Coordinates of C-alpha atoms in Angstrom, one line a residue:
X1 CA 0.0 0.0 0.0
X2 CA 1.4 3.4 -0.9
X3 CA 2.1 5.9 1.8
X4 CA 2.5 9.7 1.7
X5 CA 5.9 10.3 3.5
X6 CA 6.2 13.9 2.3
X7 CA 5.4 15.5 5.7
X8 CA 8.1 13.3 7.3
X9 CA 10.7 14.4 4.8
X10 CA 9.8 18.1 5.2
X11 CA 10.1 17.7 9.0
X12 CA 13.5 16.2 8.6
X13 CA 14.7 19.0 6.3
X14 CA 13.5 21.6 8.7
X15 CA 15.3 20.0 11.6
X16 CA 18.6 19.9 9.6
X17 CA 18.2 23.6 8.7
X18 CA 17.7 24.5 12.3
X19 CA 20.8 22.6 13.3
X20 CA 22.9 24.2 10.6
X21 CA 21.7 27.7 11.5
X22 CA 22.5 27.0 15.1
X23 CA 26.0 25.8 14.2
X24 CA 26.5 28.9 12.0
X25 CA 25.5 31.1 14.8
X26 CA 28.0 29.4 17.1
X27 CA 30.8 29.9 14.5
X28 CA 30.0 33.5 14.1
X29 CA 30.0 34.0 17.9
X30 CA 33.5 32.3 18.0
X31 CA 34.7 34.5 15.1
X32 CA 33.6 37.8 16.6
X33 CA 33.8 39.0 20.1
X34 CA 31.8 42.1 20.9
X35 CA 31.6 44.1 24.1
X36 CA 30.4 47.6 25.2
X37 CA 33.6 48.2 27.1
X38 CA 36.1 46.3 29.1
X39 CA 38.5 43.6 27.7
X40 CA 38.1 41.3 24.8
X41 CA 40.6 38.5 24.0
X42 CA 40.8 36.7 20.6
X43 CA 43.7 34.4 19.5
X44 CA 46.3 35.8 21.9
X45 CA 45.3 39.4 21.3
X46 CA 43.8 41.4 24.1
X47 CA 41.7 44.5 23.3
X48 CA 41.0 47.0 26.1
X49 CA 38.1 49.2 25.2
X50 CA 37.2 52.4 27.1
X51 CA 33.9 52.4 28.9
X52 CA 31.0 52.9 26.5
X53 CA 33.0 51.9 23.5
X54 CA 31.7 48.9 21.6
X55 CA 34.4 46.8 19.8
X56 CA 34.3 43.9 17.4
X57 CA 37.4 41.8 17.0
X58 CA 38.2 38.8 14.8
X59 CA 41.4 37.0 13.8
X60 CA 43.1 38.4 10.7
X61 CA 45.2 36.5 8.2
X62 CA 48.8 37.4 7.5
X63 CA 49.2 40.8 5.7
X64 CA 49.6 40.5 1.9
X65 CA 52.2 43.3 1.7
X66 CA 55.4 43.5 3.8
X67 CA 56.1 46.8 5.4
X68 CA 59.8 48.0 4.8
X69 CA 62.4 47.6 7.6
X70 CA 60.0 45.5 9.7
X71 CA 59.4 41.8 10.5
X72 CA 56.3 40.2 11.8
X73 CA 55.9 38.8 15.3
X74 CA 52.8 37.7 17.3
X75 CA 49.2 37.4 15.9
X76 CA 46.9 39.8 14.1
X77 CA 43.3 40.8 14.3
X78 CA 40.7 42.9 12.5
X79 CA 39.3 45.6 14.8
X80 CA 36.2 47.7 14.6
X81 CA 35.0 50.1 17.3
X82 CA 32.7 53.1 17.7
X83 CA 33.4 56.4 19.5
X84 CA 36.5 58.6 19.0
X85 CA 38.6 57.3 21.9
X86 CA 41.8 55.2 21.3
X87 CA 41.6 51.4 21.9
X88 CA 44.5 49.7 23.6
X89 CA 45.7 46.4 22.1
X90 CA 48.1 43.9 23.6
X91 CA 49.7 41.3 21.3
X92 CA 51.3 38.3 23.0
X93 CA 54.8 37.6 21.6
X94 CA 57.1 34.7 22.4
X95 CA 60.1 36.8 23.6
X96 CA 61.2 40.4 24.2
X97 CA 62.4 42.3 21.2
X98 CA 66.1 41.6 20.5
X99 CA 68.7 44.3 20.6
X100 CA 68.5 46.6 17.6
X101 CA 64.7 46.1 17.2
X102 CA 61.7 48.1 18.5
X103 CA 58.1 46.9 18.9
X104 CA 55.5 48.3 16.5
X105 CA 52.0 47.6 15.4
X106 CA 51.6 47.1 11.7
X107 CA 48.4 48.6 10.2
X108 CA 48.4 48.1 6.4
X109 CA 51.4 49.9 5.1
X110 CA 51.8 52.2 8.1
X111 CA 53.2 51.6 11.6
X112 CA 52.1 52.6 15.1
X113 CA 54.8 53.0 17.8
X114 CA 54.4 50.5 20.6
X115 CA 56.0 49.3 23.8
X116 CA 56.9 45.9 25.2
X117 CA 55.3 45.0 28.5
X118 CA 57.5 42.5 30.2
X119 CA 54.9 41.6 32.8
X120 CA 52.4 40.3 30.2
X121 CA 55.0 39.5 27.5
X122 CA 53.1 41.6 25.0
X123 CA 53.4 44.4 22.5
X124 CA 51.2 47.3 23.7
X125 CA 49.9 50.2 21.6
X126 CA 46.9 52.6 21.4
X127 CA 45.1 52.4 18.1
X128 CA 43.0 55.3 16.9
X129 CA 42.0 53.8 13.5
X130 CA 39.9 50.7 12.8
X131 CA 41.1 47.9 10.5
X132 CA 43.5 45.0 10.5
X133 CA 46.6 45.1 12.7
X134 CA 49.5 42.8 13.5
X135 CA 52.4 42.7 15.9
X136 CA 55.8 43.6 14.4
X137 CA 59.4 44.7 15.1
X138 CA 61.2 47.6 13.4
X139 CA 64.7 46.7 12.4
X140 CA 67.0 49.7 13.1
X141 CA 69.9 48.1 11.2
X142 CA 67.7 47.8 8.1
X143 CA 66.6 51.4 8.5
X144 CA 70.3 52.3 8.6
X145 CA 71.0 50.5 5.4
X146 CA 68.3 52.5 3.7
X147 CA 69.8 55.9 4.8
X148 CA 73.5 55.0 4.3
X149 CA 74.9 55.4 0.8
X150 CA 76.8 52.5 -0.9
X151 CA 80.4 53.2 -1.8
X152 CA 80.8 54.4 -5.3
X153 CA 82.8 52.3 -7.8
X154 CA 86.3 53.3 -8.7
X155 CA 86.3 55.2 -12.0
X156 CA 88.2 53.6 -14.9
X157 CA 90.7 56.5 -15.1
X158 CA 91.9 56.1 -11.4
X159 CA 95.6 56.2 -11.1
X160 CA 96.4 56.7 -14.8
X161 CA 99.0 59.3 -15.9
X162 CA 98.3 62.0 -18.5
X163 CA 100.6 63.9 -20.8
X164 CA 100.5 67.1 -22.8
X165 CA 103.2 69.3 -24.3
X166 CA 106.1 67.1 -23.2
X167 CA 104.9 67.0 -19.6
X168 CA 103.6 63.8 -18.0
X169 CA 101.5 64.2 -14.8
X170 CA 101.5 61.0 -12.8
X171 CA 99.7 59.9 -9.7
X172 CA 101.1 57.8 -6.8
X173 CA 100.6 54.1 -6.7
X174 CA 96.8 53.6 -6.6
X175 CA 95.4 52.0 -3.4
X176 CA 92.3 49.9 -4.2
X177 CA 91.1 50.4 -0.6
X178 CA 91.6 54.2 -0.6
X179 CA 88.4 56.2 0.2
X180 CA 89.1 58.6 -2.7
X181 CA 90.0 57.8 -6.3
X182 CA 92.1 60.4 -8.2
X183 CA 92.1 60.9 -12.0
X184 CA 94.1 63.4 -14.0
X185 CA 94.0 64.8 -17.5
X186 CA 96.4 67.3 -19.1
X187 CA 96.2 70.0 -21.7
X188 CA 97.2 73.6 -22.5
X189 CA 99.8 73.7 -19.7
X190 CA 97.4 72.6 -17.0
X191 CA 96.4 69.5 -15.2
X192 CA 92.7 68.7 -14.3
X193 CA 92.7 66.6 -11.1
X194 CA 89.4 65.0 -10.2
X195 CA 88.8 63.3 -6.9
X196 CA 85.9 60.9 -6.6
X197 CA 84.7 59.6 -3.2
X198 CA 84.4 55.9 -2.7
X199 CA 83.5 56.3 1.0
X200 CA 80.3 56.3 3.0
X201 CA 81.2 59.5 4.9
X202 CA 82.3 62.9 3.8
X203 CA 86.0 63.8 3.6
X204 CA 87.6 67.1 4.4
X205 CA 90.2 68.0 1.7
X206 CA 93.4 69.9 2.4
X207 CA 94.6 71.6 -0.7
X208 CA 98.2 72.6 -1.5
X209 CA 99.1 76.4 -1.2
X210 CA 98.0 78.3 -4.2
X211 CA 95.6 75.9 -5.6
X212 CA 92.4 77.4 -7.0
X213 CA 88.8 76.7 -6.0
X214 CA 87.2 73.7 -7.7
X215 CA 86.0 74.2 -11.3
X216 CA 83.4 71.5 -11.1
X217 CA 81.4 69.4 -8.7
X218 CA 79.5 66.3 -9.8
X219 CA 76.7 64.9 -7.7
X220 CA 76.5 61.1 -7.1
X221 CA 74.8 59.0 -9.7
X222 CA 73.1 56.8 -7.1
X223 CA 69.6 57.9 -6.3
X224 CA 70.0 57.3 -2.6
X225 CA 73.2 59.3 -2.5
X226 CA 71.5 62.2 -4.4
X227 CA 68.7 62.2 -1.8
X228 CA 71.0 61.9 1.2
X229 CA 74.1 63.9 0.1
X230 CA 73.2 65.8 -3.0
X231 CA 72.0 69.1 -1.4
X232 CA 74.3 70.1 1.4
X233 CA 77.3 72.0 0.2
X234 CA 80.4 72.9 2.1
X235 CA 83.7 74.1 0.6
X236 CA 86.4 71.4 0.5
X237 CA 84.0 68.8 1.8
X238 CA 83.8 65.8 -0.5
X239 CA 80.5 64.0 -0.1
X240 CA 80.0 60.2 -0.7
X241 CA 79.6 59.3 -4.3
X242 CA 80.4 62.8 -5.6
X243 CA 83.4 64.3 -7.5
X244 CA 85.4 67.5 -7.4
X245 CA 87.8 68.8 -10.1
X246 CA 90.7 71.3 -9.8
X247 CA 92.4 72.9 -12.8
X248 CA 96.0 73.5 -11.8
X249 CA 98.9 75.0 -13.9
X250 CA 101.8 72.7 -14.4
X251 CA 103.8 75.3 -12.4
X252 CA 101.9 74.3 -9.2
X253 CA 103.1 70.8 -9.5
X254 CA 104.3 68.5 -8.0
X255 CA 101.9 68.6 -5.1
X256 CA 100.2 66.3 -2.6
X257 CA 96.5 66.3 -1.8
X258 CA 95.4 65.0 1.6
X259 CA 92.1 64.4 3.2
X260 CA 90.6 63.1 6.5
X261 CA 87.2 61.6 7.3
X262 CA 84.7 64.0 8.7
X263 CA 81.7 61.8 9.6
X264 CA 79.7 64.4 11.5
X265 CA 77.9 66.0 8.5
X266 CA 77.1 62.5 7.1
X267 CA 75.8 61.3 10.5
X268 CA 73.6 64.4 10.7
X269 CA 72.1 63.9 7.3
X270 CA 71.6 60.2 7.7
X271 CA 69.9 60.6 11.1
X272 CA 67.6 63.4 9.7
X273 CA 66.7 61.1 6.8
X274 CA 66.1 58.2 9.2
X275 CA 63.7 60.4 11.2
X276 CA 61.9 61.4 8.0
X277 CA 61.6 57.7 7.0
X278 CA 60.1 56.8 10.3
X279 CA 57.7 59.8 10.2
X280 CA 56.5 58.5 6.8
X281 CA 56.0 55.0 8.1
X282 CA 54.1 56.4 11.1
X283 CA 51.9 58.5 8.8
X284 CA 53.2 61.7 10.2
X285 CA 54.4 63.3 6.9
X286 CA 53.5 63.0 3.2
X287 CA 56.7 64.7 2.0
X288 CA 58.8 62.4 -0.3
X289 CA 62.0 63.4 1.4
X290 CA 63.4 65.7 4.1
X291 CA 63.3 69.4 3.3
X292 CA 66.5 71.1 2.0
X293 CA 66.6 73.3 5.1
X294 CA 66.5 70.2 7.4
X295 CA 69.3 68.5 5.5
X296 CA 71.4 71.7 5.4
X297 CA 71.0 72.1 9.1
X298 CA 71.8 68.5 9.8
X299 CA 75.0 68.7 7.7
X300 CA 76.5 71.4 9.9
X301 CA 77.5 69.0 12.7
X302 CA 81.3 68.3 13.1
X303 CA 81.0 65.8 15.9
X304 CA 81.9 62.1 15.1
X305 CA 79.8 60.5 17.9
X306 CA 76.3 59.6 16.7
X307 CA 74.6 60.3 20.1
X308 CA 76.2 63.8 20.2
X309 CA 75.1 64.5 16.6
X310 CA 71.6 63.2 17.4
X311 CA 71.3 65.4 20.4
X312 CA 72.3 68.5 18.4
X313 CA 69.7 68.0 15.7
X314 CA 66.9 69.7 17.8
X315 CA 67.0 73.0 15.9
X316 CA 66.8 71.2 12.5
X317 CA 63.0 70.6 12.8
X318 CA 63.2 66.9 12.1
X319 CA 60.1 65.2 10.6
X320 CA 57.9 63.4 13.1
X321 CA 58.6 65.6 16.1
X322 CA 58.8 64.1 19.6
X323 CA 57.1 60.9 18.6
X324 CA 59.9 59.9 16.2
X325 CA 62.7 61.4 18.4
X326 CA 61.6 59.2 21.4
X327 CA 61.3 56.1 19.2
X328 CA 64.6 56.6 17.4
X329 CA 66.5 57.3 20.7
X330 CA 67.0 53.5 21.2
X331 CA 68.2 52.9 17.6
X332 CA 71.0 55.4 17.0
X333 CA 73.8 52.9 17.2
X334 CA 72.4 50.3 14.6
X335 CA 71.2 53.1 12.3
X336 CA 74.6 54.7 12.1
X337 CA 76.8 51.6 12.4
X338 CA 78.1 51.7 8.8
X339 CA 79.1 55.4 9.3
X340 CA 81.2 54.9 12.4
X341 CA 83.7 52.3 11.2
X342 CA 87.3 53.3 10.7
X343 CA 87.7 55.7 7.8
X344 CA 91.4 56.2 7.0
X345 CA 93.0 59.4 5.9
X346 CA 94.4 59.6 2.3
X347 CA 97.1 61.3 0.4
X348 CA 97.4 61.7 -3.4
X349 CA 100.9 62.6 -4.7
X350 CA 101.1 64.3 -8.1
X351 CA 104.4 64.3 -9.9
X352 CA 105.6 65.7 -13.2
X353 CA 108.2 64.6 -15.6
X354 CA 109.4 65.9 -18.9
X355 CA 110.4 63.8 -21.9
X356 CA 111.4 64.9 -25.4
X357 CA 109.3 62.1 -26.9
X358 CA 106.4 60.3 -25.4
X359 CA 103.1 58.7 -26.4
X360 CA 100.1 61.0 -25.5
X361 CA 97.2 59.1 -24.0
X362 CA 93.7 60.4 -24.6
X363 CA 90.7 59.5 -22.5
X364 CA 88.0 59.2 -25.3
X365 CA 84.8 61.1 -24.4
X366 CA 81.9 60.4 -26.7
X367 CA 80.0 63.5 -27.8
X368 CA 76.8 63.2 -29.8
X369 CA 77.3 66.6 -31.4
X370 CA 80.7 65.6 -32.9
X371 CA 79.4 62.6 -34.8
X372 CA 79.7 62.6 -38.6
X373 CA 77.1 60.0 -39.6
X374 CA 74.1 58.1 -38.2
X375 CA 72.9 54.5 -38.2
X376 CA 70.4 52.2 -36.6
X377 CA 71.3 48.8 -35.2
X378 CA 71.7 46.6 -32.2
X379 CA 74.3 46.2 -29.5
X380 CA 74.6 42.5 -28.7
X381 CA 77.6 42.4 -26.4
X382 CA 80.1 44.4 -24.5
X383 CA 83.2 45.6 -26.3
X384 CA 85.8 43.0 -27.2
X385 CA 88.6 45.6 -27.5
X386 CA 87.9 48.0 -24.6
X387 CA 87.4 47.2 -21.0
X388 CA 85.6 50.4 -20.3
X389 CA 82.2 49.9 -18.5
X390 CA 80.4 52.0 -21.1
X391 CA 81.9 50.2 -24.2
X392 CA 79.8 47.9 -26.4
X393 CA 80.0 46.0 -29.6
X394 CA 77.2 47.0 -32.1
X395 CA 76.1 46.1 -35.5
X396 CA 74.2 48.2 -38.2
X397 CA 73.4 46.0 -41.2
X398 CA 76.6 44.2 -42.2
X399 CA 78.9 46.6 -40.4
X400 CA 80.2 45.9 -36.9
X401 CA 81.4 48.8 -34.8
X402 CA 83.6 48.1 -31.7
X403 CA 83.9 50.0 -29.4
X404 CA 80.7 52.0 -29.2
X405 CA 80.3 54.2 -26.1
X406 CA 76.9 54.6 -24.4
X407 CA 75.4 58.1 -24.3
X408 CA 71.8 57.6 -23.1
X409 CA 69.5 56.0 -25.7
X410 CA 72.3 56.0 -28.4
X411 CA 75.9 55.0 -28.7
X412 CA 78.8 56.8 -30.3
X413 CA 81.1 54.6 -32.4
X414 CA 84.5 56.2 -33.3
X415 CA 85.8 55.2 -36.7
X416 CA 88.8 57.5 -36.6
X417 CA 90.2 60.3 -34.5
X418 CA 87.9 62.8 -36.3
X419 CA 84.9 60.7 -37.3
X420 CA 82.2 58.8 -35.4
X421 CA 78.9 57.1 -36.1
X422 CA 75.9 58.0 -33.9
X423 CA 74.1 54.7 -33.7
X424 CA 70.5 54.4 -32.3
X425 CA 70.2 50.9 -30.9
X426 CA 67.0 48.8 -30.5
X427 CA 66.4 46.7 -27.5
X428 CA 68.4 47.0 -24.3
X429 CA 72.2 47.2 -23.8
X430 CA 73.8 44.1 -22.4
X431 CA 75.0 44.2 -18.8
X432 CA 78.2 46.3 -18.6
X433 CA 81.5 44.8 -17.3
X434 CA 82.3 45.4 -13.6
X435 CA 83.5 49.0 -12.9
X436 CA 87.3 49.3 -12.6
X437 CA 88.1 47.3 -15.8
X438 CA 91.2 48.2 -17.8
X439 CA 90.5 50.7 -20.6
X440 CA 92.7 49.3 -23.3
X441 CA 93.7 51.5 -26.3
X442 CA 91.3 51.0 -29.2
X443 CA 92.7 53.6 -31.6
X444 CA 96.4 54.5 -32.3
X445 CA 97.9 57.3 -34.2
X446 CA 101.4 56.3 -35.3
X447 CA 104.4 58.6 -35.6
X448 CA 104.0 58.8 -39.3
X449 CA 100.3 59.9 -39.0
X450 CA 98.7 56.5 -39.8
X451 CA 95.7 55.6 -37.8
X452 CA 95.2 52.0 -36.6
X453 CA 92.0 50.6 -35.0
X454 CA 91.9 47.6 -32.7
X455 CA 90.4 44.4 -34.0
X456 CA 89.4 41.6 -31.6
X457 CA 91.7 38.6 -31.8
X458 CA 92.9 35.8 -29.6
X459 CA 95.1 35.9 -27.6
X460 CA 96.1 39.5 -28.3
X461 CA 94.4 42.2 -30.4
X462 CA 95.4 43.3 -33.8
X463 CA 95.5 46.8 -35.1
X464 CA 94.2 47.4 -38.7
X465 CA 95.8 50.5 -40.1
X466 CA 94.4 52.8 -42.8
X467 CA 97.5 52.2 -44.9
X468 CA 96.7 48.5 -45.1
X469 CA 99.2 47.3 -42.4
X470 CA 98.1 44.9 -39.7
X471 CA 100.0 45.2 -36.5
X472 CA 100.1 42.7 -33.7
X473 CA 99.3 44.1 -30.3
X474 CA 99.1 45.0 -27.6
X475 CA 101.3 48.2 -27.6
X476 CA 104.5 48.0 -25.6
X477 CA 104.1 50.6 -22.8
X478 CA 107.3 49.9 -21.0
X479 CA 108.7 53.3 -21.9
X480 CA 107.2 56.8 -22.3
X481 CA 107.2 56.3 -26.1
X482 CA 105.1 53.3 -26.9
X483 CA 105.6 51.0 -29.8
X484 CA 103.4 48.4 -31.5
X485 CA 104.8 45.7 -33.7
X486 CA 108.0 47.8 -34.1
X487 CA 106.2 51.0 -35.1
X488 CA 106.1 54.1 -32.8
X489 CA 102.8 55.3 -31.3
X490 CA 102.3 59.0 -31.1
X491 CA 98.9 59.0 -29.5
X492 CA 96.7 56.3 -28.0
X493 CA 92.9 56.6 -27.4
X494 CA 91.4 54.6 -24.6

């Protein structure tokens, strides 16, 4: 006999729905904790709400974006509350912050200064904004790396002699560890001496009597060095990554240039920049970098002790005010550690010698305005005949040019001492060789006026001359007057 069991099935479905709704309600209650004041605890995070303030707390997943110079520690939560009063949070952490770290609360891409409560083993902070938050530690050493310039590479010309009008100007034996790299060029009875800083701190230069003021100052190419050290200017102070050039008559030579480290201005600028970086992370400033006035003020300090420099920065109106100053007080040593290492003094001896016959060396400098023809092509590799870091091997159609020297979006390819091709390349330039490589001669003018260009060969280069001769290289540089394959070299371009 057939029976109608539909009512029974409906009753069963209704019972299941009721059970599921009850379970869901239970899960929601576990996920959220709500209170009109007092203390709420969720997943190791304690929220202390002022009386009359209703809060809602739930566990938060790990943040999707890492905040610079911080590391995560402890749990996280998503906080909502009404009223305008701050809510105190306490995040349980496994251990006190290690030396060189300070507790913070991470809220999105911003930080909130915090304190460590040893009694409850927690990070404590007052939050004024709703949203997700996590426990964190600020790494003062990482902050220091952000505000300390990297040493600049040694220029290719460092330590090379230069000649003009029968006078050779030579530099002392180069020291690869020296904080300053000297270069010299010669012409019209004068020597141009350029000093480039390879150090992380400024150096005070001591000039020989009668030397003129510098004719040129070049700011560092590194973005961080420009931001940190590009603005403050003091006479005879060589800033990290920058260069200074002096034009000196031969009559003022020989001479010796000396310098000593003066870390105080660098410490002041680095600390002012660190304060600005923290103020930005704390949401206390929207400026992209410290103001020029702040940097100039910070660069006036001559002390070499970080704590003394930091104490003297009060009149410089650092970003972040007392909040940042109190927070950074504990991190001065790790922030400035790279600037307080031993920085040796240096001395550069310039000597002159006269010879009736010598080979003149020319440091080739590409100039787009001096080119005599144009082409389009590609640069597939670094130069095979020059070790300069800006030299490449390029091709236009069936013609190969080597070397070609980078000048922005184009390269200049010399074909003789008076002619060059301006080549617009497609694609990207290959990775250059490491700075400091040997700039080998790529073009020679012989004593009889013939010009000879280097051609890549193994194991030594050949020089193909305009008169049809092929000379085996490299040039013999053991005497002031070079020779190549028995022929005298009047001028060498490198």
